[in-house]
Amino acid sequence: MELTFRQLHPLFAAEARGVDLRSVEDRATLEAIRTGMDQYAVLVFRDQPLADDEQLRFATRFDGTLHAKTGAAVLSRNRFGNEALTDISNLDEGGALLKADDRRRMYALGNRLWHTDASFQDPPGRYSMLSAKVVPPVAADTEFADMRAAYDALDGETRAMLEGLRVHHSIAYSRQVLGFEFSPEEQERLKGAVHPLVRRNPRSGRRSLYLASHASHVVDWPVPEGRLLLRELTDHAVRPEFVYRHRWRVGDLVIWDNLATMHRGQRFDDVKHRRELRRVTTLDIESAASI
Ligand code: OGA
Ligand code: MN
């Protein structure tokens, strides 16, 4: 079968069909998926029941280097014994629902803020691949915002002002916003990273706003002024016309480009309903080298 795309939103996001991600190996198809990512920024693959090792292998074939230094790793050991496999669930190591006041749950609630994955590291996250294992009977969707369209919609004066600005990203910051505190030792391991506010995809040439809940301040600007700018740009970028909402089905594998999008999880009753997904994220080696 041939790989085809059906667009899901007027600006971005498409459903990809005609490929089995467990076995896809040929360069032409992998390249066609990458080209699809350059165009749509979010690709939804239905009915892809990948085992954990198959998901890791596909991610490696697709983009090389995997992100394995997650923020969660400073809190507790990964229940799969592999830090490259991020546990996007509300379960403890025994498979039971996390209690309301469990520290791991409070940390994970940060995913409900608009963010990009691993922007608090250098190199940051590039492609995230999230595989749905258990989906609750209530809506527990993930929203994506197209940061290229958001950039394109800025006026020329604002675009000129943003050129060359750099932003400090820190997970300690994004968690503190919600009232979650890391210990001094944990903070020491989570120092953050600096990235340009505007990023350009070297393959498509499109620019995007590189924002996230982790974006703490603009380097060389007074902190309040930078925070106000980041807040203003975020409010602009998550306007409804830039947002696609994904309703999960078991077996979905969704890939997004962290340089071209932001995302957030939707609130649901997570102390009552199980929700279990696994994420693998690759590192942005390519543009880290080209900045
Ligand atoms: C993620 C994430 C949101 C969700 O997997 O990186 O932010 O809805 N997920 O689970
Ligand atoms: Mn995320």
CSV table of N, CA, C and O in Angstrom, one decimal, residues 145-227:
chain,number,residue,atom,x,y,z
A,145,ALA,N,-1.0,23.1,18.8
A,145,ALA,CA,-1.1,24.4,18.2
A,145,ALA,C,0.0,24.5,17.1
A,145,ALA,O,1.1,24.1,17.3
A,146,ASP,N,-0.4,25.1,16.0
A,146,ASP,CA,0.6,25.2,14.8
A,146,ASP,C,1.4,26.5,15.0
A,146,ASP,O,0.8,27.6,14.8
A,147,MET,N,2.6,26.4,15.4
A,147,MET,CA,3.4,27.5,15.7
A,147,MET,C,4.0,28.2,14.5
A,147,MET,O,4.6,29.3,14.6
A,148,ARG,N,3.9,27.6,13.3
A,148,ARG,CA,4.3,28.2,12.1
A,148,ARG,C,3.2,29.1,11.6
A,148,ARG,O,3.5,30.3,11.3
A,149,ALA,N,2.0,28.7,11.7
A,149,ALA,CA,0.8,29.5,11.3
A,149,ALA,C,0.8,30.7,12.3
A,149,ALA,O,0.5,31.9,11.9
A,150,ALA,N,1.1,30.5,13.6
A,150,ALA,CA,1.1,31.6,14.6
A,150,ALA,C,2.1,32.6,14.2
A,150,ALA,O,1.9,33.8,14.3
A,151,TYR,N,3.3,32.1,13.8
A,151,TYR,CA,4.4,33.0,13.4
A,151,TYR,C,4.0,33.8,12.2
A,151,TYR,O,4.1,35.1,12.1
A,152,ASP,N,3.4,33.1,11.2
A,152,ASP,CA,3.0,33.8,9.9
A,152,ASP,C,2.0,34.9,10.2
A,152,ASP,O,1.9,35.8,9.4
A,153,ALA,N,1.2,34.7,11.2
A,153,ALA,CA,0.1,35.6,11.5
A,153,ALA,C,0.5,36.9,12.2
A,153,ALA,O,-0.3,37.8,12.4
A,154,LEU,N,1.8,36.9,12.7
A,154,LEU,CA,2.3,38.1,13.4
A,154,LEU,C,2.5,39.2,12.4
A,154,LEU,O,2.8,39.0,11.2
A,155,ASP,N,2.4,40.5,12.8
A,155,ASP,CA,2.7,41.6,11.9
A,155,ASP,C,4.2,41.7,11.7
A,155,ASP,O,5.0,41.2,12.6
A,156,GLY,N,4.6,42.4,10.7
A,156,GLY,CA,6.0,42.5,10.3
A,156,GLY,C,6.9,43.1,11.4
A,156,GLY,O,8.0,42.7,11.6
A,157,GLU,N,6.3,44.1,12.1
A,157,GLU,CA,7.1,44.8,13.1
A,157,GLU,C,7.4,43.8,14.3
A,157,GLU,O,8.5,43.8,14.8
A,158,THR,N,6.4,43.1,14.7
A,158,THR,CA,6.6,42.1,15.7
A,158,THR,C,7.7,41.0,15.3
A,158,THR,O,8.6,40.7,16.0
A,159,ARG,N,7.5,40.6,14.1
A,159,ARG,CA,8.5,39.6,13.6
A,159,ARG,C,9.9,40.1,13.6
A,159,ARG,O,10.8,39.4,14.0
A,160,ALA,N,10.0,41.4,13.2
A,160,ALA,CA,11.4,42.0,13.2
A,160,ALA,C,11.9,42.1,14.6
A,160,ALA,O,13.1,41.8,14.9
A,161,MET,N,11.1,42.4,15.6
A,161,MET,CA,11.5,42.5,16.9
A,161,MET,C,12.0,41.2,17.5
A,161,MET,O,12.9,41.1,18.3
A,162,LEU,N,11.3,40.1,17.1
A,162,LEU,CA,11.7,38.8,17.6
A,162,LEU,C,13.0,38.2,17.1
A,162,LEU,O,13.6,37.3,17.7
A,163,GLU,N,13.4,38.7,16.0
A,163,GLU,CA,14.6,38.1,15.3
A,163,GLU,C,15.8,38.2,16.2
A,163,GLU,O,16.1,39.2,16.8
A,164,GLY,N,16.4,37.1,16.4
A,164,GLY,CA,17.6,37.0,17.3
A,164,GLY,C,17.4,36.9,18.8
A,164,GLY,O,18.4,36.7,19.5
A,165,LEU,N,16.1,37.0,19.2
A,165,LEU,CA,15.9,36.8,20.7
A,165,LEU,C,16.1,35.4,21.1
A,165,LEU,O,15.8,34.4,20.4
A,166,ARG,N,16.6,35.2,22.3
A,166,ARG,CA,16.9,33.9,22.9
A,166,ARG,C,16.1,33.7,24.2
A,166,ARG,O,16.0,34.7,24.9
A,167,VAL,N,15.7,32.5,24.4
A,167,VAL,CA,14.8,32.3,25.6
A,167,VAL,C,15.4,31.2,26.5
A,167,VAL,O,15.9,30.2,26.0
A,168,HIS,N,15.3,31.4,27.8
A,168,HIS,CA,15.7,30.4,28.7
A,168,HIS,C,14.5,29.5,29.0
A,168,HIS,O,13.5,30.0,29.4
A,169,HIS,N,14.7,28.2,28.9
A,169,HIS,CA,13.7,27.2,29.1
A,169,HIS,C,14.1,26.3,30.4
A,169,HIS,O,15.2,25.9,30.4
A,170,SER,N,13.2,26.2,31.3
A,170,SER,CA,13.5,25.4,32.5
A,170,SER,C,12.3,24.6,33.0
A,170,SER,O,11.2,25.2,33.1
A,171,ILE,N,12.4,23.4,33.2
A,171,ILE,CA,11.3,22.6,33.7
A,171,ILE,C,11.0,23.0,35.2
A,171,ILE,O,9.8,22.9,35.7
A,172,ALA,N,12.0,23.4,35.9
A,172,ALA,CA,11.8,23.9,37.3
A,172,ALA,C,10.8,25.1,37.2
A,172,ALA,O,9.9,25.2,38.0
A,173,TYR,N,11.0,25.9,36.2
A,173,TYR,CA,10.1,27.1,36.1
A,173,TYR,C,8.7,26.7,35.8
A,173,TYR,O,7.7,27.1,36.5
A,174,SER,N,8.5,25.8,34.8
A,174,SER,CA,7.1,25.4,34.4
A,174,SER,C,6.4,24.7,35.5
A,174,SER,O,5.2,24.9,35.7
A,175,ARG,N,7.1,23.9,36.3
A,175,ARG,CA,6.5,23.2,37.4
A,175,ARG,C,6.2,24.2,38.6
A,175,ARG,O,5.2,24.0,39.3
A,176,GLN,N,7.1,25.1,38.8
A,176,GLN,CA,6.9,26.1,39.9
A,176,GLN,C,5.6,27.0,39.6
A,176,GLN,O,4.9,27.3,40.5
A,177,VAL,N,5.4,27.2,38.3
A,177,VAL,CA,4.2,28.0,38.0
A,177,VAL,C,2.9,27.3,38.5
A,177,VAL,O,2.0,28.0,39.0
A,178,LEU,N,2.9,26.0,38.6
A,178,LEU,CA,1.8,25.2,39.1
A,178,LEU,C,1.9,25.0,40.6
A,178,LEU,O,1.1,24.3,41.2
A,179,GLY,N,3.0,25.5,41.2
A,179,GLY,CA,3.1,25.3,42.7
A,179,GLY,C,3.9,24.0,43.0
A,179,GLY,O,3.9,23.6,44.2
A,180,PHE,N,4.5,23.3,42.0
A,180,PHE,CA,5.2,22.1,42.3
A,180,PHE,C,6.7,22.5,42.6
A,180,PHE,O,7.3,23.3,41.8
A,181,GLU,N,7.3,22.1,43.7
A,181,GLU,CA,8.6,22.5,44.0
A,181,GLU,C,9.6,21.3,43.8
A,181,GLU,O,9.3,20.2,44.3
A,182,PHE,N,10.7,21.6,43.2
A,182,PHE,CA,11.8,20.6,43.2
A,182,PHE,C,12.7,20.9,44.4
A,182,PHE,O,12.9,22.0,44.8
A,183,SER,N,13.4,19.8,44.9
A,183,SER,CA,14.3,20.1,46.0
A,183,SER,C,15.6,20.7,45.4
A,183,SER,O,15.8,20.7,44.1
A,184,PRO,N,16.5,21.3,46.2
A,184,PRO,CA,17.7,22.0,45.6
A,184,PRO,C,18.5,21.0,44.8
A,184,PRO,O,19.1,21.3,43.8
A,185,GLU,N,18.6,19.7,45.2
A,185,GLU,CA,19.4,18.7,44.5
A,185,GLU,C,18.7,18.4,43.1
A,185,GLU,O,19.4,18.3,42.1
A,186,GLU,N,17.4,18.3,43.1
A,186,GLU,CA,16.7,18.1,41.8
A,186,GLU,C,16.9,19.3,40.9
A,186,GLU,O,17.2,19.2,39.7
A,187,GLN,N,16.8,20.5,41.5
A,187,GLN,CA,17.0,21.7,40.6
A,187,GLN,C,18.4,21.7,40.0
A,187,GLN,O,18.6,22.2,38.9
A,188,GLU,N,19.4,21.3,40.8
A,188,GLU,CA,20.7,21.3,40.3
A,188,GLU,C,20.9,20.4,39.1
A,188,GLU,O,21.6,20.7,38.2
A,189,ARG,N,20.0,19.4,39.0
A,189,ARG,CA,20.1,18.5,37.8
A,189,ARG,C,19.2,19.0,36.6
A,189,ARG,O,19.2,18.4,35.6
A,190,LEU,N,18.5,20.1,36.9
A,190,LEU,CA,17.5,20.6,35.9
A,190,LEU,C,17.8,22.1,35.6
A,190,LEU,O,16.9,22.9,35.8
A,191,LYS,N,19.0,22.3,35.1
A,191,LYS,CA,19.3,23.8,35.0
A,191,LYS,C,18.7,24.5,33.8
A,191,LYS,O,18.7,25.7,33.8
A,192,GLY,N,18.2,23.8,32.9
A,192,GLY,CA,17.6,24.4,31.7
A,192,GLY,C,18.5,24.7,30.6
A,192,GLY,O,19.7,24.3,30.6
A,193,ALA,N,18.0,25.3,29.5
A,193,ALA,CA,18.7,25.5,28.3
A,193,ALA,C,18.2,26.8,27.6
A,193,ALA,O,17.1,27.3,27.9
A,194,VAL,N,19.0,27.3,26.7
A,194,VAL,CA,18.7,28.6,26.0
A,194,VAL,C,18.5,28.2,24.5
A,194,VAL,O,19.3,27.5,23.9
A,195,HIS,N,17.4,28.7,23.9
A,195,HIS,CA,17.1,28.4,22.5
A,195,HIS,C,16.5,29.7,21.9
A,195,HIS,O,15.9,30.6,22.5
A,196,PRO,N,16.7,29.8,20.5
A,196,PRO,CA,16.1,30.9,19.8
A,196,PRO,C,14.6,30.9,19.9
A,196,PRO,O,13.9,29.9,20.0
A,197,LEU,N,14.0,32.1,20.0
A,197,LEU,CA,12.5,32.3,20.1
A,197,LEU,C,11.9,32.0,18.7
A,197,LEU,O,10.7,31.5,18.7
A,198,VAL,N,12.6,32.2,17.6
A,198,VAL,CA,12.1,31.9,16.3
A,198,VAL,C,13.0,30.8,15.7
A,198,VAL,O,14.2,31.0,15.7
A,199,ARG,N,12.4,29.7,15.3
A,199,ARG,CA,13.2,28.7,14.7
A,199,ARG,C,12.8,28.5,13.2
A,199,ARG,O,11.6,28.7,12.9
A,200,ARG,N,13.7,28.0,12.5
A,200,ARG,CA,13.4,27.8,11.0
A,200,ARG,C,13.7,26.3,10.7
A,200,ARG,O,14.8,25.8,11.1
A,201,ASN,N,12.7,25.7,10.1
A,201,ASN,CA,12.9,24.3,9.7
A,201,ASN,C,13.8,24.3,8.4
A,201,ASN,O,13.4,24.9,7.4
A,202,PRO,N,15.0,23.8,8.5
A,202,PRO,CA,16.0,23.9,7.4
A,202,PRO,C,15.5,23.2,6.1
A,202,PRO,O,15.9,23.5,5.0
A,203,ARG,N,14.5,22.2,6.3
A,203,ARG,CA,14.1,21.5,5.1
A,203,ARG,C,12.9,22.3,4.4
A,203,ARG,O,12.9,22.4,3.2
A,204,SER,N,12.0,22.8,5.2
A,204,SER,CA,10.8,23.5,4.6
A,204,SER,C,11.1,25.0,4.4
A,204,SER,O,10.4,25.7,3.7
A,205,GLY,N,12.0,25.5,5.2
A,205,GLY,CA,12.3,26.9,5.2
A,205,GLY,C,11.3,27.7,6.1
A,205,GLY,O,11.4,28.9,6.2
A,206,ARG,N,10.3,27.0,6.7
A,206,ARG,CA,9.2,27.8,7.4
A,206,ARG,C,9.7,28.1,8.8
A,206,ARG,O,10.4,27.3,9.5
A,207,ARG,N,9.4,29.3,9.2
A,207,ARG,CA,9.7,29.7,10.6
A,207,ARG,C,8.6,29.4,11.6
A,207,ARG,O,7.4,29.4,11.2
A,208,SER,N,8.9,29.3,12.8
A,208,SER,CA,7.9,29.0,13.8
A,208,SER,C,8.3,29.7,15.1
A,208,SER,O,9.5,29.9,15.4
A,209,LEU,N,7.3,29.9,16.0
A,209,LEU,CA,7.6,30.4,17.3
A,209,LEU,C,7.9,29.3,18.2
A,209,LEU,O,7.2,28.2,18.2
A,210,TYR,N,9.0,29.4,18.9
A,210,TYR,CA,9.4,28.3,19.8
A,210,TYR,C,9.1,28.7,21.2
A,210,TYR,O,9.9,29.3,21.9
A,211,LEU,N,8.0,28.3,21.6
A,211,LEU,CA,7.5,28.6,23.0
A,211,LEU,C,7.1,27.4,23.7
A,211,LEU,O,7.0,26.3,23.1
A,212,ALA,N,7.0,27.5,25.0
A,212,ALA,CA,6.6,26.3,25.9
A,212,ALA,C,6.3,26.9,27.3
A,212,ALA,O,6.8,27.9,27.6
A,213,SER,N,5.6,26.1,28.1
A,213,SER,CA,5.4,26.5,29.5
A,213,SER,C,6.8,26.6,30.1
A,213,SER,O,6.9,27.3,31.1
A,214,HIS,N,7.8,25.9,29.6
A,214,HIS,CA,9.1,25.9,30.2
A,214,HIS,C,9.8,27.2,29.9
A,214,HIS,O,10.9,27.5,30.5
A,215,ALA,N,9.3,28.0,28.9
A,215,ALA,CA,10.0,29.3,28.5
A,215,ALA,C,9.9,30.2,29.7
A,215,ALA,O,8.8,30.8,30.0
A,216,SER,N,11.0,30.5,30.3
A,216,SER,CA,11.0,31.3,31.6
A,216,SER,C,11.2,32.7,31.3
A,216,SER,O,10.5,33.6,31.9
A,217,HIS,N,12.2,33.1,30.6
A,217,HIS,CA,12.5,34.5,30.3
A,217,HIS,C,13.3,34.7,29.0
A,217,HIS,O,13.9,33.8,28.5
A,218,VAL,N,13.3,35.9,28.6
A,218,VAL,CA,14.1,36.3,27.4
A,218,VAL,C,15.5,36.7,27.9
A,218,VAL,O,15.6,37.5,28.8
A,219,VAL,N,16.5,36.0,27.3
A,219,VAL,CA,17.9,36.3,27.7
A,219,VAL,C,18.2,37.8,27.4
A,219,VAL,O,17.8,38.3,26.3
A,220,ASP,N,18.8,38.4,28.3
A,220,ASP,CA,19.3,39.8,28.2
A,220,ASP,C,18.1,40.9,28.3
A,220,ASP,O,18.4,42.1,28.1
A,221,TRP,N,16.9,40.4,28.6
A,221,TRP,CA,15.8,41.4,28.8
A,221,TRP,C,15.5,41.3,30.3
A,221,TRP,O,15.7,40.3,31.0
A,222,PRO,N,15.0,42.4,30.8
A,222,PRO,CA,14.4,42.4,32.2
A,222,PRO,C,13.4,41.2,32.3
A,222,PRO,O,12.6,41.1,31.4
A,223,VAL,N,13.5,40.4,33.4
A,223,VAL,CA,12.6,39.2,33.4
A,223,VAL,C,11.2,39.5,33.2
A,223,VAL,O,10.5,38.9,32.4
A,224,PRO,N,10.6,40.6,33.9
A,224,PRO,CA,9.1,40.8,33.7
A,224,PRO,C,8.8,41.1,32.3
A,224,PRO,O,7.7,40.7,31.8
A,225,GLU,N,9.6,41.9,31.7
A,225,GLU,CA,9.3,42.3,30.3
A,225,GLU,C,9.3,41.1,29.4
A,225,GLU,O,8.5,40.9,28.5
A,226,GLY,N,10.3,40.2,29.6
A,226,GLY,CA,10.4,39.0,28.7
A,226,GLY,C,9.3,38.1,29.0
A,226,GLY,O,8.7,37.5,28.1
A,227,ARG,N,8.9,37.9,30.3
A,227,ARG,CA,7.7,37.1,30.6
A,227,ARG,C,6.5,37.6,30.0
A,227,ARG,O,5.6,36.8,29.5
